[in-house]
């Protein structure tokens, strides 16, 4: 009897915590509806987002309230893994629904696009030239949510003690402060700062506000979804490229490194392995690519340098933005970019 009561308590707690995350995912998938006042003609697409997000939001909220334990119950790392796998599957499946309904893609294509978005992979089967604004924004939103791990981090604010187990289960073990909730607040402030400055910077540099928001989300999350077939190359702007480089870089470094820099602990920052590796590889690969691939390939020397630096940082951050087509590049250039992308993943 005692064992049954114990198991009932554990399963109820896990169901409650999982329901809270599901509700958050549902809310995230309703965010594109906030654009309707600016694009009223796209109200015809609202049902697709409501069908994807509203059931998750309602069921998640009900499950959270119904199964909520009287006291916080810590979740083990193994249980955290189970929760994370289930919510990622639900996020991908529900995220595929508006993509499938609005763009009339088949199930496999929609799942591919949703998976690419939530995991910030950045591969796409969507024709952005014909895709409605709401769906383009939706792709950027799920990339930002997936890149930031907001579904897991947001749960930490609700249930406190389980936050660290879920964060570790999702591969985020950095601790910025002694308590999970305090660490979360720091992470949210950092992300909001990145996003706000990125949007303002890109808008002032020549992007429309819509493009600035989408590309900031995609750069900070290192996901790389773009609203243009030519990606960042559409604008051919040194200023936009420079701002995007900064956003990709801050989106790549972990929160602990960023927080160390903000605290002014430069010696500790320079000793960090991630910073030292990137500080070595970025100039080294840039010199190689410039010498072997891009020099003489573009009309001016400055254009060759811009392309080299941008593509190097885009690759090492695994963002995937581009300013040029790679069809004119040699196999050596392709190989170096692949190595850079693989290196950071490892």
Coordinates of N, CA and C in Angstrom, one line a residue, residues 141-336:
X141 N 9.6 31.9 -34.1 CA 9.2 31.8 -32.6 C 9.6 30.4 -32.1
X142 N 9.3 29.4 -32.8 CA 9.7 28.0 -32.3 C 11.2 27.8 -32.3
X143 N 11.9 28.5 -33.2 CA 13.4 28.4 -33.2 C 13.9 29.1 -31.9
X144 N 13.3 30.3 -31.6 CA 13.8 31.0 -30.4 C 13.5 30.2 -29.2
X145 N 12.3 29.6 -29.1 CA 11.9 28.8 -28.0 C 12.8 27.5 -27.8
X146 N 13.0 26.9 -29.0 CA 13.9 25.7 -28.9 C 15.3 26.0 -28.6
X147 N 15.8 27.1 -29.1 CA 17.2 27.5 -28.9 C 17.4 27.9 -27.4
X148 N 16.5 28.6 -26.9 CA 16.6 29.1 -25.5 C 16.2 28.0 -24.5
X149 N 15.6 27.0 -24.9 CA 15.1 26.0 -24.0 C 14.0 26.6 -23.1
X150 N 13.2 27.5 -23.6 CA 12.3 28.3 -22.8 C 11.2 27.4 -22.1
X151 N 10.9 26.3 -22.8 CA 9.8 25.4 -22.2 C 10.3 24.8 -20.9
X152 N 11.6 24.4 -20.9 CA 12.2 23.8 -19.7 C 12.5 24.9 -18.6
X153 N 13.1 26.0 -19.1 CA 13.4 27.1 -18.2 C 12.2 27.7 -17.5
X154 N 11.2 27.9 -18.3 CA 10.0 28.5 -17.7 C 9.4 27.6 -16.6
X155 N 9.5 26.3 -16.8 CA 9.0 25.4 -15.8 C 9.7 25.5 -14.5
X156 N 11.0 25.9 -14.6 CA 11.8 26.1 -13.4 C 11.2 27.2 -12.5
X157 N 10.6 28.2 -13.1 CA 10.0 29.2 -12.3 C 8.8 28.8 -11.5
X158 N 8.2 27.7 -12.1 CA 6.9 27.2 -11.5 C 7.2 26.2 -10.4
X159 N 8.1 25.3 -10.6 CA 8.3 24.2 -9.7 C 9.6 24.1 -9.0
X160 N 10.4 25.1 -9.2 CA 11.6 25.3 -8.4 C 12.6 24.1 -8.4
X161 N 12.5 23.2 -7.4 CA 13.5 22.1 -7.2 C 13.7 21.2 -8.4
X162 N 12.7 21.1 -9.3 CA 13.0 20.1 -10.4 C 13.7 20.7 -11.6
X163 N 13.9 22.1 -11.5 CA 14.5 22.8 -12.6 C 15.8 22.2 -13.1
X164 N 16.7 22.0 -12.1 CA 18.0 21.5 -12.4 C 18.0 20.2 -13.1
X165 N 17.2 19.3 -12.7 CA 17.1 17.9 -13.3 C 16.6 18.0 -14.7
X166 N 15.6 18.9 -15.0 CA 15.2 19.0 -16.4 C 16.2 19.7 -17.2
X167 N 16.9 20.7 -16.7 CA 17.9 21.4 -17.5 C 19.0 20.5 -17.8
X168 N 19.5 19.7 -16.9 CA 20.5 18.7 -17.2 C 20.0 17.7 -18.2
X169 N 18.8 17.3 -18.1 CA 18.2 16.3 -19.1 C 18.2 16.9 -20.5
X170 N 18.0 18.2 -20.6 CA 18.0 18.9 -21.9 C 19.4 19.3 -22.3
X171 N 20.4 18.9 -21.5 CA 21.8 19.3 -22.0 C 22.2 20.7 -21.5
X172 N 21.6 21.3 -20.5 CA 21.9 22.6 -20.1 C 22.3 22.5 -18.6
X173 N 23.5 22.3 -18.3 CA 24.0 22.1 -17.0 C 24.6 23.4 -16.4
X174 N 24.7 24.5 -17.2 CA 25.4 25.7 -16.7 C 24.5 26.3 -15.5
X175 N 25.2 26.6 -14.4 CA 24.5 27.2 -13.3 C 25.1 28.6 -13.1
X176 N 24.3 29.7 -13.3 CA 24.9 31.0 -13.2 C 24.8 31.5 -11.7
X177 N 23.9 31.0 -11.0 CA 23.7 31.4 -9.6 C 23.4 30.2 -8.7
X178 N 23.4 30.3 -7.4 CA 23.2 29.1 -6.5 C 21.9 28.5 -6.7
X179 N 20.9 29.2 -7.1 CA 19.5 28.7 -7.2 C 19.1 28.7 -8.7
X180 N 18.3 27.7 -9.0 CA 17.8 27.6 -10.4 C 17.0 28.8 -10.8
X181 N 16.1 29.2 -9.9 CA 15.2 30.4 -10.3 C 16.1 31.6 -10.5
X182 N 17.1 31.9 -9.7 CA 17.9 33.0 -9.9 C 18.7 32.9 -11.2
X183 N 19.2 31.7 -11.5 CA 19.9 31.5 -12.8 C 18.9 31.7 -14.0
X184 N 17.7 31.3 -13.8 CA 16.7 31.5 -14.9 C 16.5 33.0 -15.2
X185 N 16.4 33.8 -14.1 CA 16.1 35.2 -14.3 C 17.3 35.9 -15.0
X186 N 18.5 35.4 -14.7 CA 19.7 36.0 -15.4 C 19.6 35.6 -16.9
X187 N 19.3 34.3 -17.2 CA 19.2 33.9 -18.6 C 18.1 34.7 -19.3
X188 N 17.0 34.9 -18.7 CA 15.9 35.6 -19.4 C 16.3 37.0 -19.7
X189 N 17.0 37.7 -18.7 CA 17.4 39.0 -18.9 C 18.5 39.1 -20.1
X190 N 19.4 38.1 -20.1 CA 20.3 38.1 -21.2 C 19.7 38.0 -22.6
X191 N 18.7 37.0 -22.6 CA 18.0 36.8 -23.9 C 17.2 38.0 -24.3
X192 N 16.5 38.6 -23.4 CA 15.7 39.7 -23.8 C 16.6 40.9 -24.2
X193 N 17.7 41.0 -23.6 CA 18.7 42.1 -24.0 C 19.2 41.8 -25.4
X194 N 19.6 40.6 -25.7 CA 20.0 40.2 -27.1 C 19.0 40.5 -28.1
X195 N 17.7 40.1 -27.8 CA 16.6 40.3 -28.7 C 16.3 41.7 -29.0
X196 N 16.2 42.5 -27.9 CA 15.8 43.9 -28.0 C 16.9 44.7 -28.8
X197 N 18.1 44.5 -28.5 CA 19.2 45.2 -29.2 C 19.3 44.8 -30.6
X198 N 19.1 43.4 -30.9 CA 19.2 42.9 -32.2 C 18.1 43.5 -33.1
X199 N 16.9 43.5 -32.6 CA 15.8 44.1 -33.4 C 16.0 45.5 -33.7
X200 N 16.4 46.3 -32.7 CA 16.6 47.7 -32.9 C 17.7 47.9 -33.9
X201 N 18.8 47.2 -33.7 CA 20.0 47.3 -34.6 C 19.7 47.0 -36.1
X202 N 19.0 45.9 -36.3 CA 18.7 45.5 -37.7 C 17.7 46.4 -38.3
X203 N 16.7 46.9 -37.5 CA 15.7 47.8 -38.1 C 16.4 49.1 -38.5
X204 N 17.3 49.6 -37.7 CA 18.0 50.9 -38.0 C 18.9 50.7 -39.2
X205 N 19.4 49.4 -39.3 CA 20.4 49.2 -40.4 C 19.7 49.0 -41.8
X206 N 18.4 48.9 -41.8 CA 17.7 48.8 -43.1 C 16.7 47.7 -43.3
X207 N 16.5 46.8 -42.3 CA 15.5 45.8 -42.4 C 14.2 46.4 -42.0
X208 N 13.1 45.8 -42.6 CA 11.8 46.1 -42.0 C 11.7 45.5 -40.6
X209 N 10.7 46.1 -39.9 CA 10.6 45.6 -38.5 C 10.3 44.1 -38.5
X210 N 9.5 43.6 -39.4 CA 9.1 42.2 -39.4 C 10.4 41.4 -39.7
X211 N 11.2 41.8 -40.7 CA 12.4 41.0 -41.0 C 13.4 41.1 -39.8
X212 N 13.5 42.3 -39.2 CA 14.4 42.4 -38.0 C 14.0 41.5 -36.9
X213 N 12.7 41.4 -36.6 CA 12.3 40.5 -35.5 C 12.6 39.0 -35.9
X214 N 12.3 38.6 -37.1 CA 12.5 37.2 -37.5 C 14.0 36.9 -37.5
X215 N 14.8 37.7 -38.0 CA 16.2 37.4 -38.2 C 16.9 37.5 -36.8
X216 N 16.4 38.4 -35.9 CA 17.0 38.4 -34.6 C 16.7 37.1 -33.9
X217 N 15.5 36.7 -33.9 CA 15.1 35.4 -33.3 C 16.0 34.2 -33.8
X218 N 16.1 34.2 -35.2 CA 16.8 33.1 -35.8 C 18.3 33.2 -35.5
X219 N 18.9 34.4 -35.4 CA 20.3 34.6 -35.1 C 20.6 34.2 -33.6
X220 N 19.8 34.7 -32.7 CA 20.1 34.5 -31.3 C 19.9 33.0 -31.0
X221 N 19.0 32.3 -31.6 CA 18.7 30.9 -31.4 C 19.7 30.1 -32.2
X222 N 20.5 30.7 -33.1 CA 21.4 30.0 -34.0 C 20.6 29.0 -34.8
X223 N 19.4 29.3 -35.2 CA 18.6 28.4 -36.0 C 18.7 28.7 -37.5
X224 N 18.8 30.0 -37.9 CA 19.0 30.3 -39.3 C 17.9 30.4 -40.2
X225 N 16.6 30.2 -39.7 CA 15.5 30.4 -40.6 C 15.5 31.9 -41.1
X226 N 15.2 32.1 -42.4 CA 15.1 33.5 -42.9 C 13.8 33.7 -43.6
X227 N 13.5 35.0 -43.7 CA 12.2 35.3 -44.5 C 12.5 35.6 -45.9
X228 N 13.8 35.4 -46.3 CA 14.2 35.7 -47.7 C 14.9 34.5 -48.3
X229 N 14.7 34.1 -49.5 CA 15.4 33.0 -50.1 C 17.0 33.2 -50.1
X230 N 17.4 34.5 -50.2 CA 18.8 34.8 -50.3 C 19.4 34.9 -48.9
X231 N 18.6 34.7 -47.8 CA 19.0 34.9 -46.5 C 19.6 36.3 -46.2
X232 N 20.6 36.5 -45.5 CA 21.1 37.8 -45.2 C 21.7 38.5 -46.4
X233 N 22.1 37.7 -47.4 CA 22.6 38.2 -48.6 C 21.6 39.1 -49.4
X234 N 20.3 39.0 -49.0 CA 19.3 39.8 -49.7 C 19.6 41.3 -49.6
X235 N 20.1 41.7 -48.4 CA 20.3 43.1 -48.2 C 21.7 43.6 -48.6
X236 N 22.7 42.7 -48.7 CA 24.0 43.0 -49.2 C 24.5 44.3 -48.4
X237 N 24.4 44.2 -47.1 CA 24.7 45.4 -46.2 C 25.8 45.0 -45.2
X238 N 26.9 45.7 -45.2 CA 28.0 45.4 -44.2 C 27.4 45.6 -42.8
X239 N 26.6 46.6 -42.6 CA 26.1 46.9 -41.2 C 25.2 45.8 -40.8
X240 N 24.3 45.3 -41.6 CA 23.4 44.2 -41.2 C 24.2 42.9 -41.0
X241 N 25.2 42.7 -41.8 CA 26.0 41.5 -41.6 C 26.8 41.6 -40.3
X242 N 27.3 42.8 -39.9 CA 28.0 42.9 -38.7 C 27.2 42.7 -37.5
X243 N 25.9 43.3 -37.5 CA 25.0 43.1 -36.4 C 24.6 41.6 -36.3
X244 N 24.4 41.0 -37.4 CA 24.0 39.5 -37.4 C 25.2 38.7 -36.9
X245 N 26.4 39.0 -37.2 CA 27.5 38.3 -36.7 C 27.6 38.4 -35.1
X246 N 27.3 39.6 -34.6 CA 27.3 39.7 -33.1 C 26.2 38.9 -32.5
X247 N 25.0 38.9 -33.1 CA 23.9 38.1 -32.6 C 24.2 36.6 -32.7
X248 N 24.8 36.2 -33.8 CA 25.1 34.7 -33.9 C 26.1 34.3 -32.8
X249 N 27.1 35.2 -32.6 CA 28.1 34.9 -31.6 C 27.6 34.8 -30.2
X250 N 26.8 35.8 -29.8 CA 26.2 35.8 -28.4 C 25.2 34.7 -28.3
X251 N 24.6 34.3 -29.4 CA 23.7 33.1 -29.3 C 24.4 31.8 -29.2
X252 N 25.7 31.8 -29.6 CA 26.5 30.6 -29.6 C 27.1 30.3 -28.3
X253 N 27.7 31.4 -27.7 CA 28.4 31.2 -26.4 C 27.4 30.8 -25.3
X254 N 27.8 30.0 -24.4 CA 26.8 29.6 -23.3 C 26.6 30.8 -22.4
X255 N 25.5 30.7 -21.6 CA 25.1 31.8 -20.7 C 26.2 32.1 -19.7
X256 N 26.9 31.1 -19.2 CA 27.9 31.3 -18.2 C 29.0 32.2 -18.7
X257 N 29.4 32.0 -20.0 CA 30.5 32.8 -20.6 C 30.0 34.3 -20.8
X258 N 28.7 34.4 -21.2 CA 28.2 35.8 -21.4 C 28.1 36.5 -20.1
X259 N 27.6 35.8 -19.0 CA 27.5 36.4 -17.7 C 28.9 36.8 -17.2
X260 N 29.9 35.9 -17.4 CA 31.2 36.2 -17.0 C 31.7 37.5 -17.6
X261 N 31.4 37.7 -18.9 CA 31.8 38.9 -19.6 C 31.1 40.1 -19.1
X262 N 29.8 40.0 -18.8 CA 29.1 41.1 -18.3 C 29.5 41.5 -16.9
X263 N 30.0 40.6 -16.1 CA 30.6 40.9 -14.8 C 31.9 41.5 -14.9
X264 N 32.5 41.5 -16.1 CA 33.8 42.1 -16.2 C 35.0 41.2 -15.8
X265 N 34.8 40.0 -15.7 CA 35.8 39.0 -15.3 C 36.6 38.5 -16.5
X266 N 37.4 39.4 -17.1 CA 38.0 39.2 -18.4 C 39.0 38.1 -18.3
X267 N 39.8 37.9 -17.2 CA 40.7 36.9 -17.1 C 40.1 35.5 -17.1
X268 N 39.0 35.4 -16.4 CA 38.2 34.1 -16.4 C 37.6 33.8 -17.7
X269 N 37.2 34.9 -18.4 CA 36.6 34.7 -19.7 C 37.7 34.2 -20.7
X270 N 38.9 34.8 -20.7 CA 39.9 34.4 -21.6 C 40.4 33.0 -21.3
X271 N 40.2 32.5 -20.1 CA 40.6 31.1 -19.8 C 39.5 30.1 -20.2
X272 N 38.4 30.5 -20.6 CA 37.3 29.6 -20.9 C 37.6 28.9 -22.2
X273 N 37.5 27.6 -22.2 CA 37.8 26.8 -23.4 C 37.0 27.1 -24.6
X274 N 35.8 27.4 -24.5 CA 34.9 27.8 -25.7 C 35.4 29.1 -26.4
X275 N 35.8 30.1 -25.5 CA 36.3 31.3 -26.1 C 37.6 31.1 -26.7
X276 N 38.5 30.4 -26.1 CA 39.8 30.2 -26.6 C 39.8 29.4 -27.9
X277 N 38.9 28.4 -28.0 CA 38.8 27.6 -29.2 C 38.2 28.5 -30.4
X278 N 37.2 29.3 -30.1 CA 36.6 30.1 -31.2 C 37.6 31.2 -31.5
X279 N 38.3 31.7 -30.5 CA 39.3 32.8 -30.8 C 40.5 32.3 -31.7
X280 N 40.7 31.0 -31.7 CA 41.7 30.4 -32.5 C 41.1 30.0 -33.9
X281 N 40.0 29.4 -33.9 CA 39.5 28.8 -35.2 C 38.9 29.9 -36.1
X282 N 38.3 30.9 -35.6 CA 37.7 32.0 -36.4 C 38.7 32.7 -37.3
X283 N 39.8 33.2 -36.7 CA 40.8 33.9 -37.6 C 41.5 32.9 -38.5
X284 N 41.8 31.7 -37.9 CA 42.5 30.7 -38.7 C 41.8 30.2 -39.9
X285 N 40.5 29.9 -39.8 CA 39.7 29.4 -40.9 C 39.4 30.6 -41.8
X286 N 39.2 31.8 -41.3 CA 38.9 32.9 -42.1 C 40.1 33.2 -43.1
X287 N 41.3 33.1 -42.5 CA 42.5 33.3 -43.4 C 42.6 32.2 -44.5
X288 N 42.3 31.0 -44.1 CA 42.4 29.9 -45.1 C 41.3 30.1 -46.1
X289 N 40.1 30.4 -45.7 CA 39.0 30.5 -46.7 C 39.3 31.7 -47.6
X290 N 39.8 32.8 -47.1 CA 40.1 34.0 -47.9 C 41.2 33.7 -48.9
X291 N 42.2 33.0 -48.4 CA 43.4 32.7 -49.3 C 43.1 31.7 -50.4
X292 N 42.3 30.7 -50.1 CA 42.0 29.6 -51.0 C 40.7 29.7 -51.8
X293 N 39.7 30.4 -51.2 CA 38.4 30.3 -51.8 C 37.9 31.7 -52.3
X294 N 37.8 32.7 -51.4 CA 37.0 33.9 -51.7 C 37.9 35.0 -52.3
X295 N 39.2 35.0 -52.2 CA 40.0 36.1 -52.8 C 39.8 36.0 -54.3
X296 N 39.5 37.1 -54.9 CA 39.3 37.1 -56.3 C 38.0 36.6 -56.8
X297 N 37.2 36.0 -55.9 CA 35.9 35.4 -56.4 C 34.8 36.5 -56.4
X298 N 35.0 37.6 -55.7 CA 33.9 38.6 -55.6 C 34.5 39.9 -56.2
X299 N 33.6 40.9 -56.5 CA 34.1 42.1 -57.2 C 35.1 42.9 -56.5
X300 N 35.0 43.0 -55.2 CA 36.0 43.8 -54.4 C 36.6 43.0 -53.3
X301 N 37.8 43.5 -52.9 CA 38.5 42.9 -51.7 C 37.6 42.9 -50.5
X302 N 37.0 44.0 -50.2 CA 36.1 44.2 -49.0 C 35.0 43.2 -49.0
X303 N 34.4 42.9 -50.2 CA 33.3 41.9 -50.3 C 33.9 40.5 -50.0
X304 N 35.0 40.2 -50.5 CA 35.6 38.9 -50.2 C 35.9 38.7 -48.7
X305 N 36.4 39.8 -48.1 CA 36.6 39.7 -46.6 C 35.3 39.5 -45.9
X306 N 34.3 40.3 -46.2 CA 33.0 40.3 -45.6 C 32.4 38.9 -45.7
X307 N 32.4 38.3 -46.9 CA 31.9 36.9 -47.1 C 32.6 35.9 -46.3
X308 N 34.0 36.0 -46.2 CA 34.8 35.1 -45.5 C 34.4 35.1 -44.0
X309 N 34.4 36.3 -43.4 CA 34.2 36.4 -42.0 C 32.7 36.0 -41.6
X310 N 31.8 36.4 -42.4 CA 30.4 36.1 -42.1 C 30.1 34.6 -42.2
X311 N 30.6 34.0 -43.3 CA 30.3 32.6 -43.5 C 31.0 31.7 -42.5
X312 N 32.2 32.1 -42.0 CA 32.9 31.4 -41.0 C 32.2 31.4 -39.7
X313 N 31.7 32.6 -39.3 CA 31.0 32.7 -38.0 C 29.6 32.0 -38.1
X314 N 29.0 32.1 -39.2 CA 27.7 31.5 -39.4 C 27.9 30.0 -39.3
X315 N 29.0 29.4 -39.8 CA 29.2 28.0 -39.7 C 29.6 27.5 -38.3
X316 N 30.5 28.3 -37.7 CA 31.0 27.8 -36.4 C 29.9 28.0 -35.3
X317 N 28.9 28.9 -35.6 CA 27.8 29.0 -34.7 C 26.7 28.0 -35.0
X318 N 26.8 27.3 -36.1 CA 25.8 26.4 -36.7 C 24.5 27.1 -37.0
X319 N 24.5 28.4 -37.2 CA 23.3 29.2 -37.5 C 22.8 28.9 -39.0
X320 N 23.7 29.0 -39.9 CA 23.3 28.7 -41.3 C 22.9 29.8 -42.1
X321 N 22.9 31.1 -41.6 CA 22.7 32.2 -42.5 C 23.8 32.3 -43.5
X322 N 23.5 32.9 -44.6 CA 24.5 33.1 -45.7 C 24.3 34.4 -46.4
X323 N 25.4 34.9 -47.0 CA 25.3 36.1 -47.7 C 25.6 35.9 -49.2
X324 N 26.0 34.7 -49.6 CA 26.3 34.3 -51.0 C 25.9 32.9 -51.2
X325 N 25.8 32.5 -52.5 CA 25.6 31.1 -52.9 C 27.0 30.4 -52.8
X326 N 26.9 29.1 -52.5 CA 28.2 28.4 -52.4 C 28.5 27.6 -53.7
X327 N 27.7 27.8 -54.7 CA 27.9 27.1 -55.9 C 29.2 27.4 -56.6
X328 N 29.8 28.6 -56.3 CA 31.0 29.0 -56.9 C 32.2 28.6 -56.0
X329 N 31.9 28.1 -54.9 CA 33.0 27.8 -53.9 C 33.7 26.5 -54.3
X330 N 34.9 26.3 -54.0 CA 35.6 25.1 -54.2 C 35.2 24.1 -53.1
X331 N 35.5 22.8 -53.4 CA 35.2 21.8 -52.4 C 36.0 22.0 -51.1
X332 N 37.1 22.6 -51.1 CA 37.8 23.0 -49.9 C 37.0 23.9 -49.0
X333 N 36.3 24.9 -49.6 CA 35.5 25.8 -48.8 C 34.3 25.1 -48.2
X334 N 33.7 24.2 -49.0 CA 32.6 23.4 -48.4 C 33.0 22.6 -47.2
X335 N 34.2 22.0 -47.4 CA 34.7 21.1 -46.4 C 35.0 21.8 -45.1
X336 N 35.6 23.0 -45.2 CA 35.9 23.8 -44.0 C 34.7 24.3 -43.3

